[in-house]
Structure formats: C-alpha cells, structure tokens
Coordinates of C-alpha atoms in Angstrom, one line a residue:
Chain A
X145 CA 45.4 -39.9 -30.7
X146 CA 43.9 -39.2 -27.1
X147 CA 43.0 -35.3 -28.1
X148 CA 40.3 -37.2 -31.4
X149 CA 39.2 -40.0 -28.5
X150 CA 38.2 -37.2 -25.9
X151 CA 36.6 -35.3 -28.5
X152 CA 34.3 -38.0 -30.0
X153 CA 32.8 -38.8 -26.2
X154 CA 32.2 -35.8 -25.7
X155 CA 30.0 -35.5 -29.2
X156 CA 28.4 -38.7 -28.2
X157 CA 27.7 -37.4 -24.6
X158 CA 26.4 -34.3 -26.0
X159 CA 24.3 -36.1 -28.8
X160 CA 23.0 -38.5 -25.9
X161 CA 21.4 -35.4 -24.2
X162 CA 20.0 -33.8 -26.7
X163 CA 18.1 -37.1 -26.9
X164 CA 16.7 -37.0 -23.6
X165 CA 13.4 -36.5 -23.0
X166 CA 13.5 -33.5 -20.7
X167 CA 16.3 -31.8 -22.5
X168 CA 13.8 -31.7 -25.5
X169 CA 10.7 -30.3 -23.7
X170 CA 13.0 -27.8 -21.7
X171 CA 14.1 -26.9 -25.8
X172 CA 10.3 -26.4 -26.5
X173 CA 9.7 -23.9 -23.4
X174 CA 12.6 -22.2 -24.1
X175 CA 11.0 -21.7 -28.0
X176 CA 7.6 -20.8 -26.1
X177 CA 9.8 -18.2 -23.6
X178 CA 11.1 -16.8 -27.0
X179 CA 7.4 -16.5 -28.8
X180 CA 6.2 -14.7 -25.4
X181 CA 9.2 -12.6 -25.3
X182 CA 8.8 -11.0 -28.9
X183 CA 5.1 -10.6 -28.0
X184 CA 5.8 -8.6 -24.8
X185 CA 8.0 -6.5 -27.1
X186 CA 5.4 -6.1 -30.0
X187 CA 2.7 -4.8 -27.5
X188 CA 4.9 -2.6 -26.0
X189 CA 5.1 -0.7 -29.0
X190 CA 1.4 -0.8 -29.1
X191 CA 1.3 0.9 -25.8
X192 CA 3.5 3.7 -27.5
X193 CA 1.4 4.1 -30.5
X194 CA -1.7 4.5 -27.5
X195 CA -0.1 7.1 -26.2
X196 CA 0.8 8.5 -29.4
X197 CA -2.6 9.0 -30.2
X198 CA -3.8 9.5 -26.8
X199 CA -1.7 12.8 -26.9
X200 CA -2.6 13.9 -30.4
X201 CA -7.0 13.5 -28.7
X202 CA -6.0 15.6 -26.0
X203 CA -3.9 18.8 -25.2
X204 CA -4.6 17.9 -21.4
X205 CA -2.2 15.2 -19.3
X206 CA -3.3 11.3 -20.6
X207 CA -4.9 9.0 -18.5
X208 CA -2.2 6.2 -18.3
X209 CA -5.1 3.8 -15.4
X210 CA -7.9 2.6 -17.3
X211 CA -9.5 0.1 -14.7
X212 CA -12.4 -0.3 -17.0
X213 CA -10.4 -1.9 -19.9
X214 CA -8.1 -3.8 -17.7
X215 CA -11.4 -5.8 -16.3
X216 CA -12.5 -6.3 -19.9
X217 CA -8.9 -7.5 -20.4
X218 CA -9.2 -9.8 -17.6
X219 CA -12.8 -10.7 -18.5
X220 CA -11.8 -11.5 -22.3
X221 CA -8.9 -13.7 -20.4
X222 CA -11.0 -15.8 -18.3
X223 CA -13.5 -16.8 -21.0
X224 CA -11.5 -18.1 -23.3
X225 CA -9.0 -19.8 -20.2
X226 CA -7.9 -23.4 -20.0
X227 CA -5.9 -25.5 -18.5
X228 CA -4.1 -26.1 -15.4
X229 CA -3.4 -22.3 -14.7
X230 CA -5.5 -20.9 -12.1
X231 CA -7.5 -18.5 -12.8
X232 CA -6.7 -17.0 -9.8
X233 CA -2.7 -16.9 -11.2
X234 CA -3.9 -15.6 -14.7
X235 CA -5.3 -12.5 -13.4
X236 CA -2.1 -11.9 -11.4
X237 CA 0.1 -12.7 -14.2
X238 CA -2.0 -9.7 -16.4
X239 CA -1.9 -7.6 -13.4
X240 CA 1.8 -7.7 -13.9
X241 CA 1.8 -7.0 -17.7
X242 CA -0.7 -4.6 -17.2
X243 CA 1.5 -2.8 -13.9
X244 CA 4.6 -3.3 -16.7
X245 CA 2.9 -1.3 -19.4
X246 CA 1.2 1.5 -17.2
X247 CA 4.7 2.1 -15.9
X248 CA 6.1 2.6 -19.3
X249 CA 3.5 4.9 -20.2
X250 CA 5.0 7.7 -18.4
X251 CA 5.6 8.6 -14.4
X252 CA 2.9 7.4 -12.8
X253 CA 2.2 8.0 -8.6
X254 CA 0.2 6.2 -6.6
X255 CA -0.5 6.7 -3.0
X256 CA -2.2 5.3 -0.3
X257 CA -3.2 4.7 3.5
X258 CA -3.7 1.9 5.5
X259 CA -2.9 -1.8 6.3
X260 CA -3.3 -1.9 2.6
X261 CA 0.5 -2.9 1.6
X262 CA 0.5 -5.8 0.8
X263 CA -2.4 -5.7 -1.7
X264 CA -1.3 -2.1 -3.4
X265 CA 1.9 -4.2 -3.8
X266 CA 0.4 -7.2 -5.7
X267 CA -1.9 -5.1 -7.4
X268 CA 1.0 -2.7 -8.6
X269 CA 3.8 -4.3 -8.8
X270 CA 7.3 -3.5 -8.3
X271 CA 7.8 -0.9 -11.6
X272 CA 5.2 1.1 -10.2
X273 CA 5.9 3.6 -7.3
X274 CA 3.4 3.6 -4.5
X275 CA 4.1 6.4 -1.8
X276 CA 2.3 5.3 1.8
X277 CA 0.4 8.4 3.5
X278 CA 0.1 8.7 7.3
X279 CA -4.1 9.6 6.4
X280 CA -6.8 9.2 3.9
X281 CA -6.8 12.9 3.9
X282 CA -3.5 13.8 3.2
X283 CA -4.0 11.2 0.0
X284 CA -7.5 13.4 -0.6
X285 CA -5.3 16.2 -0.9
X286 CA -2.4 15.3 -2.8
X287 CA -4.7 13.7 -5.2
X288 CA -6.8 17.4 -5.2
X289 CA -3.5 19.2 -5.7
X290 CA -2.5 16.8 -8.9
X291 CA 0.5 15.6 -6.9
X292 CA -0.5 11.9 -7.8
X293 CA -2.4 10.0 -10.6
X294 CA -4.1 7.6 -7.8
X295 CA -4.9 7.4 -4.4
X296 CA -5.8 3.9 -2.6
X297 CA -8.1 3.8 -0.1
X298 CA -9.3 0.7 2.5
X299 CA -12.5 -0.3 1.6
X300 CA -15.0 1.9 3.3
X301 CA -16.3 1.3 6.9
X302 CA -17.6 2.9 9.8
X303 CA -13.4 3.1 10.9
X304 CA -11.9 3.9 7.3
X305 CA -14.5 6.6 6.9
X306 CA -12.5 8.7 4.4
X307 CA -15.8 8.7 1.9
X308 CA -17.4 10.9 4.9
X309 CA -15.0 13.7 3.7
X310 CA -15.3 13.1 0.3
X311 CA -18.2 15.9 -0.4
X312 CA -15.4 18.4 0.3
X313 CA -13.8 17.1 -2.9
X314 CA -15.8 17.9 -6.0
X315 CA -13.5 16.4 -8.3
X316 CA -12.7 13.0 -6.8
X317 CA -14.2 10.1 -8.0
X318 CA -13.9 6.2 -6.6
X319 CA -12.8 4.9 -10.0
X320 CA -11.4 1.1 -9.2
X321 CA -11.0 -1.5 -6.7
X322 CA -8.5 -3.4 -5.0
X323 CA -9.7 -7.1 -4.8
X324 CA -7.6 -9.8 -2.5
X325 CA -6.0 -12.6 -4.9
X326 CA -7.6 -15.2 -3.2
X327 CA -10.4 -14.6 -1.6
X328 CA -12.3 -12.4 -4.4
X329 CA -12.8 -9.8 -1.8
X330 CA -12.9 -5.9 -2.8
X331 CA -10.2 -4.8 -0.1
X332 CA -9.5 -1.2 -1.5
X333 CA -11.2 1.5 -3.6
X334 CA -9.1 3.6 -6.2
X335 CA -10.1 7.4 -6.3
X336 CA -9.1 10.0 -8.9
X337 CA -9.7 12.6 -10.7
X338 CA -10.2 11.2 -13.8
X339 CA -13.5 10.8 -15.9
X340 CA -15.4 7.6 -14.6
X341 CA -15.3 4.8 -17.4
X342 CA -17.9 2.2 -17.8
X343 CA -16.9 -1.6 -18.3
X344 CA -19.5 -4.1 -18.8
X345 CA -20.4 -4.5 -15.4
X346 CA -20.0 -2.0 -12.5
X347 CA -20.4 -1.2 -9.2
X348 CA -22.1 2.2 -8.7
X349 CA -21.5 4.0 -5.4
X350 CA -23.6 7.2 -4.1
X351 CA -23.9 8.7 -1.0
X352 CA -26.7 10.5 0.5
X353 CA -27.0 12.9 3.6
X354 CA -30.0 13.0 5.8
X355 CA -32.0 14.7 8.7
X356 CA -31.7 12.0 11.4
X357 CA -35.4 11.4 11.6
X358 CA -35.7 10.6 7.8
X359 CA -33.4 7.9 8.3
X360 CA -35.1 4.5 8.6
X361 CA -37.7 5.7 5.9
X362 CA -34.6 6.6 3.3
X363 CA -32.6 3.5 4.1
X364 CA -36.0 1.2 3.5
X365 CA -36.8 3.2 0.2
X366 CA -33.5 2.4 -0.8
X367 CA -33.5 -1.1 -0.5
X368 CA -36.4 -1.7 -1.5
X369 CA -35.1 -0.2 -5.1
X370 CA -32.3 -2.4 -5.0
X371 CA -29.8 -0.5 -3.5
X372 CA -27.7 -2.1 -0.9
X373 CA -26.2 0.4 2.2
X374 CA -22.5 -0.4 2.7
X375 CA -22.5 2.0 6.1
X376 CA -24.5 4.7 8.0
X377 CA -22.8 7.5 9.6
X378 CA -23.9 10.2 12.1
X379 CA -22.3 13.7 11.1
X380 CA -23.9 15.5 13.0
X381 CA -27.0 15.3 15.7
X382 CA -29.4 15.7 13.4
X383 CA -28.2 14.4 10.6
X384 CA -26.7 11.3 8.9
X385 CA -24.5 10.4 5.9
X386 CA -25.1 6.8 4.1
X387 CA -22.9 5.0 1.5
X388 CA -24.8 2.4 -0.8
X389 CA -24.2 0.7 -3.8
X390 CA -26.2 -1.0 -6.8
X391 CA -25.2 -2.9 -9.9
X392 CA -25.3 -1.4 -13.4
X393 CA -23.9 -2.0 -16.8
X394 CA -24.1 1.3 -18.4
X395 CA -23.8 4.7 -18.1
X396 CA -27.0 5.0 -19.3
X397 CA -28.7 2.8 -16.3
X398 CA -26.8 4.7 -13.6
X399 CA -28.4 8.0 -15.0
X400 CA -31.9 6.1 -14.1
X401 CA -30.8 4.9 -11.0
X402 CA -29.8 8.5 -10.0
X403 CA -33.4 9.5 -11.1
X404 CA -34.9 6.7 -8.6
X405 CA -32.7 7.9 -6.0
X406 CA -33.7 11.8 -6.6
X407 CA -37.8 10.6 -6.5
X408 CA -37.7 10.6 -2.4
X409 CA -39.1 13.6 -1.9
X410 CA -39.7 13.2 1.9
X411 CA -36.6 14.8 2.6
X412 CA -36.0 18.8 1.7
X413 CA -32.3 18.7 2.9
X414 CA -31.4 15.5 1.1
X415 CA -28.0 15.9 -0.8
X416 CA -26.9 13.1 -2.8
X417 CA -23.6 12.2 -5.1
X418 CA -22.8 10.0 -7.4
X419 CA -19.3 8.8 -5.9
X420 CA -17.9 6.9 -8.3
X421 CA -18.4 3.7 -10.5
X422 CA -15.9 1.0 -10.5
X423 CA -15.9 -2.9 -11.7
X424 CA -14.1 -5.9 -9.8
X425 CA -14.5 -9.7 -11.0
X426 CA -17.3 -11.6 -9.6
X427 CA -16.2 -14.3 -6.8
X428 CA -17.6 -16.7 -8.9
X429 CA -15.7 -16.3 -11.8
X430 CA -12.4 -16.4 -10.0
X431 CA -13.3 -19.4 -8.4
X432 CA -14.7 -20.9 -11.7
Chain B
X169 CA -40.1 4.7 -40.5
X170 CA -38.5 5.7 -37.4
X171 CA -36.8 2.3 -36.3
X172 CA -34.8 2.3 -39.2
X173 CA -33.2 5.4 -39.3
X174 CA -31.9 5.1 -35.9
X175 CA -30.7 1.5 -36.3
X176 CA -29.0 3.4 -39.4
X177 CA -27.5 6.0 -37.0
X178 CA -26.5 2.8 -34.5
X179 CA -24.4 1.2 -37.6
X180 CA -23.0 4.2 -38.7
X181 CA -21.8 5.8 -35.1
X182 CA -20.4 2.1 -34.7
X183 CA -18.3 1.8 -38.0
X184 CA -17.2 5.1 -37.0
X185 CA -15.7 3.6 -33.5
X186 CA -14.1 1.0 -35.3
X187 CA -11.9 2.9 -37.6
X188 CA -10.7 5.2 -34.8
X189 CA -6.9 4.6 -34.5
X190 CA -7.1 4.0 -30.5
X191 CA -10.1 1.1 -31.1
X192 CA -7.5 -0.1 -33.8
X193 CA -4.4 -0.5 -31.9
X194 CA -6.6 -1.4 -29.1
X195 CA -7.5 -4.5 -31.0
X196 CA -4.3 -5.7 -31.7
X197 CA -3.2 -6.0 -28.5
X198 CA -6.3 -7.8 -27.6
X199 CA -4.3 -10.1 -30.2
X200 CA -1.7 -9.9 -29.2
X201 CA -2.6 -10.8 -25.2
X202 CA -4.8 -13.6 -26.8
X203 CA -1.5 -15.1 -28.1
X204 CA 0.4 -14.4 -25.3
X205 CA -2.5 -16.0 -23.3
X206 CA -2.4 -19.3 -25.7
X207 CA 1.6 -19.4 -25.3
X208 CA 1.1 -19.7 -21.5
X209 CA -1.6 -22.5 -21.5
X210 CA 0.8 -24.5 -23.8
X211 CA 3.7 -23.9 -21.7
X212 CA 1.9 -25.2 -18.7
X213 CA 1.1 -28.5 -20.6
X214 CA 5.0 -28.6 -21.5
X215 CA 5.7 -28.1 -17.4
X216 CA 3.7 -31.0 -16.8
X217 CA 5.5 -33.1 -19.5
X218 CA 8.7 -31.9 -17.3
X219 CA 7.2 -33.3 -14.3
X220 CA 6.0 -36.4 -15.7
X221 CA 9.5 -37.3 -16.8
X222 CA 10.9 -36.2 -13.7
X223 CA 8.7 -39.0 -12.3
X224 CA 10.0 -41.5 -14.3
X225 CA 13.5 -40.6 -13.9
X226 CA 13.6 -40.7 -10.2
X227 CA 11.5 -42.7 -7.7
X228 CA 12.1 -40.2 -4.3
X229 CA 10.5 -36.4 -4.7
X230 CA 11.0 -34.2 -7.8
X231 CA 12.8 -31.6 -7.4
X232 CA 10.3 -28.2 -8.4
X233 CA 12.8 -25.4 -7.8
X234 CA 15.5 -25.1 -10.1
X235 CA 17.4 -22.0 -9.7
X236 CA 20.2 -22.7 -12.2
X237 CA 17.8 -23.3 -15.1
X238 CA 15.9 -20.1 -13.5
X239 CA 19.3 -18.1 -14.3
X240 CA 19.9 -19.5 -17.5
X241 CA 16.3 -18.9 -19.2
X242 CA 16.7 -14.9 -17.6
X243 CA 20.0 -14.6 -18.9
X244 CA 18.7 -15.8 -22.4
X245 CA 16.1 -13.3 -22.5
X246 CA 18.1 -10.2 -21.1
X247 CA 20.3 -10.8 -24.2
X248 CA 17.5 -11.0 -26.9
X249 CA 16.2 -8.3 -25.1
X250 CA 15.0 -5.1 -26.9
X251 CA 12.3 -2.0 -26.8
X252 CA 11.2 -0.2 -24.2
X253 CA 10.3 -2.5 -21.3
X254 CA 13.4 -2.3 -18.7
X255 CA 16.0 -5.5 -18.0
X256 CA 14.1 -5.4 -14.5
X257 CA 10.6 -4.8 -15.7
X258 CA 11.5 -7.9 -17.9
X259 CA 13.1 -10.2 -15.2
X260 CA 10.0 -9.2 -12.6
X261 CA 7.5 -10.8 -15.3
X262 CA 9.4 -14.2 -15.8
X263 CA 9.8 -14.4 -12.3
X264 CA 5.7 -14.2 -11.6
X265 CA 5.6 -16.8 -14.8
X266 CA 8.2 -19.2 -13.0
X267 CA 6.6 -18.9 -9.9
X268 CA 3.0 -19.8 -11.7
X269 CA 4.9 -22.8 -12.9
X270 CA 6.4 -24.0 -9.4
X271 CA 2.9 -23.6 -7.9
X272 CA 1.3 -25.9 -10.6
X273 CA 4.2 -28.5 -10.4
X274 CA 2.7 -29.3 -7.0
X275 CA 2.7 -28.6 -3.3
X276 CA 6.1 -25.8 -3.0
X277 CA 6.4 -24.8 0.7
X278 CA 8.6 -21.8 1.1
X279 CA 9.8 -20.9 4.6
X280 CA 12.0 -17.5 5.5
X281 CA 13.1 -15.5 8.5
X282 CA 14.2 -11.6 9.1
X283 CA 13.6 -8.7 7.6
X284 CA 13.1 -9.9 4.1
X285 CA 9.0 -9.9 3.5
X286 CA 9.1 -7.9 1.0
X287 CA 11.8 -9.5 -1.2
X288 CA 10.7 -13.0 -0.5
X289 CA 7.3 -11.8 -1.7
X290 CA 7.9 -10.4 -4.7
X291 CA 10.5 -13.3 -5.4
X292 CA 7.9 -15.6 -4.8
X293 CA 4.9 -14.4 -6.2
X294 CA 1.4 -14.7 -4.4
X295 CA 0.8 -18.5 -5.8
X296 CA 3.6 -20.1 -3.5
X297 CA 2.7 -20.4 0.0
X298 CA 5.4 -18.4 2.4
X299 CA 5.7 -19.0 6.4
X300 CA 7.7 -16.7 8.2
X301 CA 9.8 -18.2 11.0
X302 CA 10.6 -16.0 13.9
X303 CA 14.0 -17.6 13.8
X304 CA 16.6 -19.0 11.5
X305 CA 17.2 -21.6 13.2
X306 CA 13.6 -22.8 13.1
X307 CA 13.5 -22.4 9.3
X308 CA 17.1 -25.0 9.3
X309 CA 15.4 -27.2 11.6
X310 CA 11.7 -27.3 9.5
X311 CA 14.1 -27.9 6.3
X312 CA 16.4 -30.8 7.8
X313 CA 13.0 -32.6 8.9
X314 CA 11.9 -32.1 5.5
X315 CA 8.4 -29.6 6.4
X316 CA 9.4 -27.1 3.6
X317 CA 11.1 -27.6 0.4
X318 CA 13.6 -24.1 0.8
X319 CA 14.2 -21.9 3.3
X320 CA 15.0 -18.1 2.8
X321 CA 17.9 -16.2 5.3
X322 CA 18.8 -12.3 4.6
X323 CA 22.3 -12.2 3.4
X324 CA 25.0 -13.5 5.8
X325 CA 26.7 -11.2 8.0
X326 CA 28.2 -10.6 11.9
X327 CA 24.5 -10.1 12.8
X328 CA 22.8 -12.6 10.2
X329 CA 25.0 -15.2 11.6
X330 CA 22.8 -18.5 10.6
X331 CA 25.7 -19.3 8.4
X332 CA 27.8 -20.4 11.2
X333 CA 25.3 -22.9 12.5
X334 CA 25.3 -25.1 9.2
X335 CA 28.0 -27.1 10.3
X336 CA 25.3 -29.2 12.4
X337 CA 23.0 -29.7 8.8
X338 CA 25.5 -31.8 7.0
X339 CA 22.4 -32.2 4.2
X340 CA 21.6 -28.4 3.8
X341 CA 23.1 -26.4 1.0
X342 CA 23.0 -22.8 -0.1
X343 CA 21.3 -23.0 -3.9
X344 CA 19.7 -19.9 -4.8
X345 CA 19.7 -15.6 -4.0
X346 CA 16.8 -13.2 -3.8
X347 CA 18.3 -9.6 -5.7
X348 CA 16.4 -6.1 -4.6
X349 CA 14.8 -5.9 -8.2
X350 CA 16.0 -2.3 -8.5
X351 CA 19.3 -2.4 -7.0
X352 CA 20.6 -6.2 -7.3
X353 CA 22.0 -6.1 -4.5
X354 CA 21.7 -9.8 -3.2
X355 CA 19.7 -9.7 -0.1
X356 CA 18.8 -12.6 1.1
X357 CA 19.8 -16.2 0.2
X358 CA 18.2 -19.6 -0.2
X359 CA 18.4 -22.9 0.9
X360 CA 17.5 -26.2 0.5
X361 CA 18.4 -30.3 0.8
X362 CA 18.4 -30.9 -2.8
X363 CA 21.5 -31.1 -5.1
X364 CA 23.5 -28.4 -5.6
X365 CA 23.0 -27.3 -9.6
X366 CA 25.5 -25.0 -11.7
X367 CA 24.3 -22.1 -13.8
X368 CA 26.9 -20.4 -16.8
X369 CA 28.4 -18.4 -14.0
X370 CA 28.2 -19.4 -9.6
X371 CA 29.2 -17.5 -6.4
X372 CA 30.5 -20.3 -4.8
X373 CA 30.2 -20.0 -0.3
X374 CA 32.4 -21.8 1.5
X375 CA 33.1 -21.6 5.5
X376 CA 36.5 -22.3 7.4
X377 CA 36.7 -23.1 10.9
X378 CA 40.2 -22.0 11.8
X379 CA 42.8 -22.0 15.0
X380 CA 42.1 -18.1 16.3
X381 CA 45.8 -17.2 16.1
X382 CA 46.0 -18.5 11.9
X383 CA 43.2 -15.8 11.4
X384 CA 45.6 -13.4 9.9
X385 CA 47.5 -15.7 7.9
X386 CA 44.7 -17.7 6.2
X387 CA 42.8 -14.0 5.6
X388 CA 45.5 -13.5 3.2
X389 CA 46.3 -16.4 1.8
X390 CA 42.7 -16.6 0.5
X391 CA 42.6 -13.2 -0.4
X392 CA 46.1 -14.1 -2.7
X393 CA 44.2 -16.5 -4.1
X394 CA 41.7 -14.6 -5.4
X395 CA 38.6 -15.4 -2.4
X396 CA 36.4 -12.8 -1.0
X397 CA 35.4 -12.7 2.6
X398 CA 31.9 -11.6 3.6
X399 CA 32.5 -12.0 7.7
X400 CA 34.6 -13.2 10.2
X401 CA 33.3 -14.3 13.6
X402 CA 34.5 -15.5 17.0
X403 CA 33.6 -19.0 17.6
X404 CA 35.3 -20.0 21.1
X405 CA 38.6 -17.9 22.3
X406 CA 40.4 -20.4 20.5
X407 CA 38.8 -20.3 17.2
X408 CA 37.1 -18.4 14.2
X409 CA 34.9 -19.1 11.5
X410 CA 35.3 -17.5 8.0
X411 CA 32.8 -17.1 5.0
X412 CA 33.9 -16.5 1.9
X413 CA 33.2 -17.0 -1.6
X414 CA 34.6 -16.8 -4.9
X415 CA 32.7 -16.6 -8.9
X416 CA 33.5 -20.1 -10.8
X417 CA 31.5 -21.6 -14.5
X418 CA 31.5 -24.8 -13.5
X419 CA 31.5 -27.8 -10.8
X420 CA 35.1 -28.9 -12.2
X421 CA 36.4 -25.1 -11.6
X422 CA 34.7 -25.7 -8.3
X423 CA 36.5 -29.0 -7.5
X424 CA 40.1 -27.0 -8.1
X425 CA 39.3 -24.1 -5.7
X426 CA 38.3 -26.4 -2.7
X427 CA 42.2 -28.0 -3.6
X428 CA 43.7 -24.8 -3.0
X429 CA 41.7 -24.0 -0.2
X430 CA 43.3 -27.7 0.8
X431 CA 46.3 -26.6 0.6
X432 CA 46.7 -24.4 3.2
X433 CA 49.0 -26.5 5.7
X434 CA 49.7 -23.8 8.3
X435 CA 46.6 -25.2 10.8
X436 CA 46.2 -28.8 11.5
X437 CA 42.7 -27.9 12.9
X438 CA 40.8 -26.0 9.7
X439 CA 37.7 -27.5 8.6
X440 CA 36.4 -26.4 5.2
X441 CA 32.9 -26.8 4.0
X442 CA 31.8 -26.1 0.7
X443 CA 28.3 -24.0 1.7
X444 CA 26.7 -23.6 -1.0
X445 CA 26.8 -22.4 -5.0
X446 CA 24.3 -20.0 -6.2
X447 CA 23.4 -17.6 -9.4
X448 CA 22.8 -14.2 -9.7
X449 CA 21.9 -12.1 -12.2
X450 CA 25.0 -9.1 -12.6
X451 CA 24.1 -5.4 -11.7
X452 CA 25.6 -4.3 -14.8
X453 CA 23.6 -6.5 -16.8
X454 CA 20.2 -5.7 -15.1
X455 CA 21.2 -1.5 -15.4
X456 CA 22.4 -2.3 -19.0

C-alpha cells in the first residue's frame, strides 16, 4: 500500500504547517487583504454614485480634483492614526487611493513644467496621465484653452516667476500644492480654473503691483498685518509686482483680509488679486 | 430676539447640508476610509508578528523581501477582483501597501543601475531607500559584500550584459521582476543573496557557457526542449554564453529541467548555472 503511505505524510506535512506560527498570521493578513479589497470595491461605487450626483448639480463639466477634501481626508486620517505606520507613509498610501479614484472618475490631464517629476509622480501616481511642458506658459495656456483639468507649477520664486504672468489670466486660480513626502516642504502649486474651495485651514495667496517708490512702505504695511512676502519682482522701471501669503480658515476671513489689503490707500495705481487659496499639511503634523 | 432666529437659520441651513445626497455619500466613504484606515493599522501589528517569528525561527538576518508571497497575495486578489478599479490600478495599490510593510520590517536598502528610475520607483514606493549605481557591476559588488539587501538590473540583453558576469557571484541569485505597470513588459530584474523562493508559476534563468563551435547545436536542442533564449554573447573566440529561461510550478519541475539541460553530452566543456527563478504577473491577466 505505498500510494495510502505517501498520501498520509503528505496530510500530516500539510496539517504540520497549517500549525505553524507564521503560516497562521500570513492566513490572518491574507483575511485583512480580503476585508481591504472589498472596501476598495465598495468606495469605488461610492465615487460613481459622486459623480452621479455631481452631474445631475451641474449641466457644466464635474470637477473630478477636490484638493480641499482630500486634505480633510488626510487630516481626518492623521487624527485618529496609530501605530507603527508613518504618518509620512499614510498620507502616501491615500495619495494613491485618492490618484486611483480621481482616475476613475473620468479622463483627467494634468500638466506641468519643471524639475518637478519626481514629485507630480508621487503625488499622481501612475493611473493618472501627467503631460511635461517645455514652459509655465505653454501650461498657462493649455490650462486657459481647457486642454487640461490641472497644470503644476514649481513653487514660485524670483526664477520660476510664472505667477508674474498670471494677471493675463483672469480665470486661473492656484488651487493646491505639491508638498515633498519627506520633508513637509510645499514644492509645487496646482492652478486651474476651477472655483477655489475652502478646507479648514488654507494658505491664501495675492499679488499686488506697485509704483517703485511705494515699495518699502507697501511691503512694511503688509507685514505688519500679517502677511508674509514670498518674492518681489521689478516689471517694469517704475514699478514692482509682490507675491504674499497669509493664513485663513474661511472664506469669510479672506474676504476681510482682502479688505485690509484694499485700506492702503498711498498708492493710486495699486492693482491687487486674490491668486488663489490652497491648503498643505503642517510640518508638524507630518512629523508628529 | 434676534440671536435666536439666526441660530434657528444656522440649524436649519445645516440639517439642510446633511440630507444633500453628495454630503451623504460623502459620509460613507469617510466610513468607509475609516475602516480601511483601521484594517491597515491591524495589518501592520500582524507584519510585526511575522517578524517576530521570523526572529525566532532563524538566528542570521530576516529575510524582508519576499517576492513569491508578493505574487501569490496579487494573484489572489486579481481573481476576486471586481468593479470598476482596473487589474493595474489594483496591483499599483498593493504594491505601495507592500512596500509600507518592507519599510516598517526594518532597514530595506535597495540598490539599481540603468535606465530604470522610473520603474524602480514606482516598484518601490517612496518609503524604501533607493541608490542608484552608475554601474552594474557596482550594484553585484555592494550585494556580494552584503551593503544592500537587492539589487535592480534592466532586463538582460547583448547590451544589458551584467548577466554574463554572475559566474564570479556564486551567492547571488535572480529572485524577483519589475513589470512597466501599463504594459507588463518585464523590464528590469532583481537580485539578491537570499534563497531562491517559488510562486504558483516561475520563469526560471539559467546561463550556459558553451564550446563556440556547439553554439548551433545546443541552440536547438534547448529550443526542442521547450527553452527560450533571451541572448547569446561572445565570451572568448572559443566560447559563448547563453541565457535562457523556461516557465515551471515548482522547485521539483525545476530539478527535472536542469537534468535535461544535463543531458546534453555533445560539449565536454558546458557549464550550466541555474540563475535565478522569478514571478511575474501575466499580461493577459493584468489587461483581463
């Protein structure tokens, strides 16, 4: 009877395994893997039924990137986070979800410009398709001419001065932010030409241009109110453009800041914009 | 009574809010992404119960990457698979969970050369440190004196020819594959010292050094018997080396190919080497 031997070690030798140790907890991740699996699937049709109603709101294209709810997401997340999971690997893990769902929510462009690859890449992951642009103002225009959802620009500077240019485009907004994984930092802004959204906390941008001369007087009144100055930029040789930012954490308080920065009145020629209003997670809370 | 009425207003525009069908679903995927959440810390406290008895199982290092069991839990899930999330939308998403688990397992140093940045990245999500080599050979070397726990070459060919140099790193094995995520195409492989693990289904590598004028001869013998050659390449005027692989299910089926190689009598001078086995996820599974 070899053939009933060989068949009763092998019953044993596969009883013995199921014994062991890790072949039971590997068992209980797979159960988790299922549990997170079905959950995926359940919010996807979620993210249908949002678009569902989304379209039946509005006769007009949806807006599939909500930066605003993805940070209270994210913000919900960290709160209530334990564990040995980095918080750092949390957010990237939702990033991915939340790069998953956007991309089933219909086509959805990005572009950008820049030595910005790497973080467009984490940021959007692979399902999403991200078109590189030789210039900021090619991804201006495209986004003017509704040829992409999103453009990605580096964060402003006196070199990436793209937000110099941005008074010829009435209908573009900064409306997120790119923020390295590790260090916290805001690396990239996110422009469209979508309605700004308010999350709980936000970063207000504005820009102001200036006769030269009124220049250290403006800059001073604006700190002095809170407002911090990212950058100063001659345009031309009599006047200057400046880029500043404050906190708020409501539409309602940016309406008041705007009325703080319209009470300079030593200026005739003073032209000021509200750029756009996006939110990023403190360093702080990243790094716990 | 002013105060009242608007707090009235307040309650009323806010129950208002909450029965909107968008705040609704909204809701229960804030749920549902607090489950998932929960599911994720668990699983991380089951991963360290993996370690633990890893530990106690063996006294020299743990071994943290484990492609085989990578292969099996994807190939679970692609077959309970259902909805509208694609196979590689799904597959991208476990592979940013399993590389959130390799990076909290403990210190996983990942090393790669070539043109392969991109892959290895998104492989290898932004929680496992990466060094890129300027050299294969460097990344064999750092991996035979044990500085990195795998190293990552682009797919062997005439020009990627690291393959033919692994005669002199007895120790090294092939054990895993990086896929494009949208193509499949395997484009880069990986290896590493530790033991070589089989998955449900293997590509198994091997190489043949063999007497120049057999070339022919042995080309089709292995081709009769059912092995694909990737490359062919001059070694001295005297001799060539072949890769070549085949698919097997198991290390038995394994064991009875390299006896067939064997039994190729016609060169007294062949050396065979058994390279390396790895798992890869099928392009018609991954496009359905």
């Amino acid at each position: 009877m070899p053939l009933k031997n060989t068949s009763i070690k092998t019953k044993v030798k596969k009883i013995n395994k199921n014994k062991q140790p890790l072949f039971i907890i590997r068992k209980k991740i797979d159960k988790i893997d299922n549990k997170i699996h079905d959950l995926l699937i359940e919010r996807a049709e979620l993210v249908k039924d949002v678009i569902n109603e989304k379209r039946k709101e509005s006769n007009s294209g949806i807006i599939i990137y909500r930066p605003a709810r993805e940070h209270e997401i994210l913000l919900r997340l960290i709160k209530r986070h334990k564990g040995i999971i980095s918080v750092t690997s949390l957010i990237s893990i939702w990033r991915k979800l939340i790069s998953t769902y956007i991309s089933i929510q219909g086509l959805f462009k990005v572009t950008f410009a820049g030595n910005i690859d790497e973080i467009v890449n984490h940021h959007f992951g692979s399902d999403i398709k991200k078109i590189k642009n030789k210039s900021s103002i090619s991804c201006l225009n495209k986004l003017a001419n509704n040829l992409c959802n999103i453009a990605i620009l580096p964060f402003p500077s006196k070199k990436n001065d793209w937000w110099i240019k941005l008074t010829n485009y009435s209908n573009i907004s900064v409306v997120g932010s790119l923020c390295d994984s590790v260090s916290g930092d805001i690396e990239a802004l996110v422009l469209s030409t979508q309605k700004i959204e308010y999350a709980s906390n936000n970063i207000s941008l504005y820009t102001s241009k200036i006769t030269s001369k009124n220049l250290k007087k403006y800059s001073d009144f604006l700190t002095c109110n809170g407002f911090i100055i990212i950058c100063k930029k001659l345009l031309t040789s009599k006047s200057y453009i400046i880029l500043f930012y404050t906190k708020i954490y409501s539409e309602l308080e940016n309406k008041g800041k705007l009325r703080i920065i319209d009470s300079y009145k030593f200026d005739d020629n003073i032209q000021t914009r509200l750029v756009g209003v996006f939110s990023s997670i403190d360093k702080e809370i990243i790094n716990g």
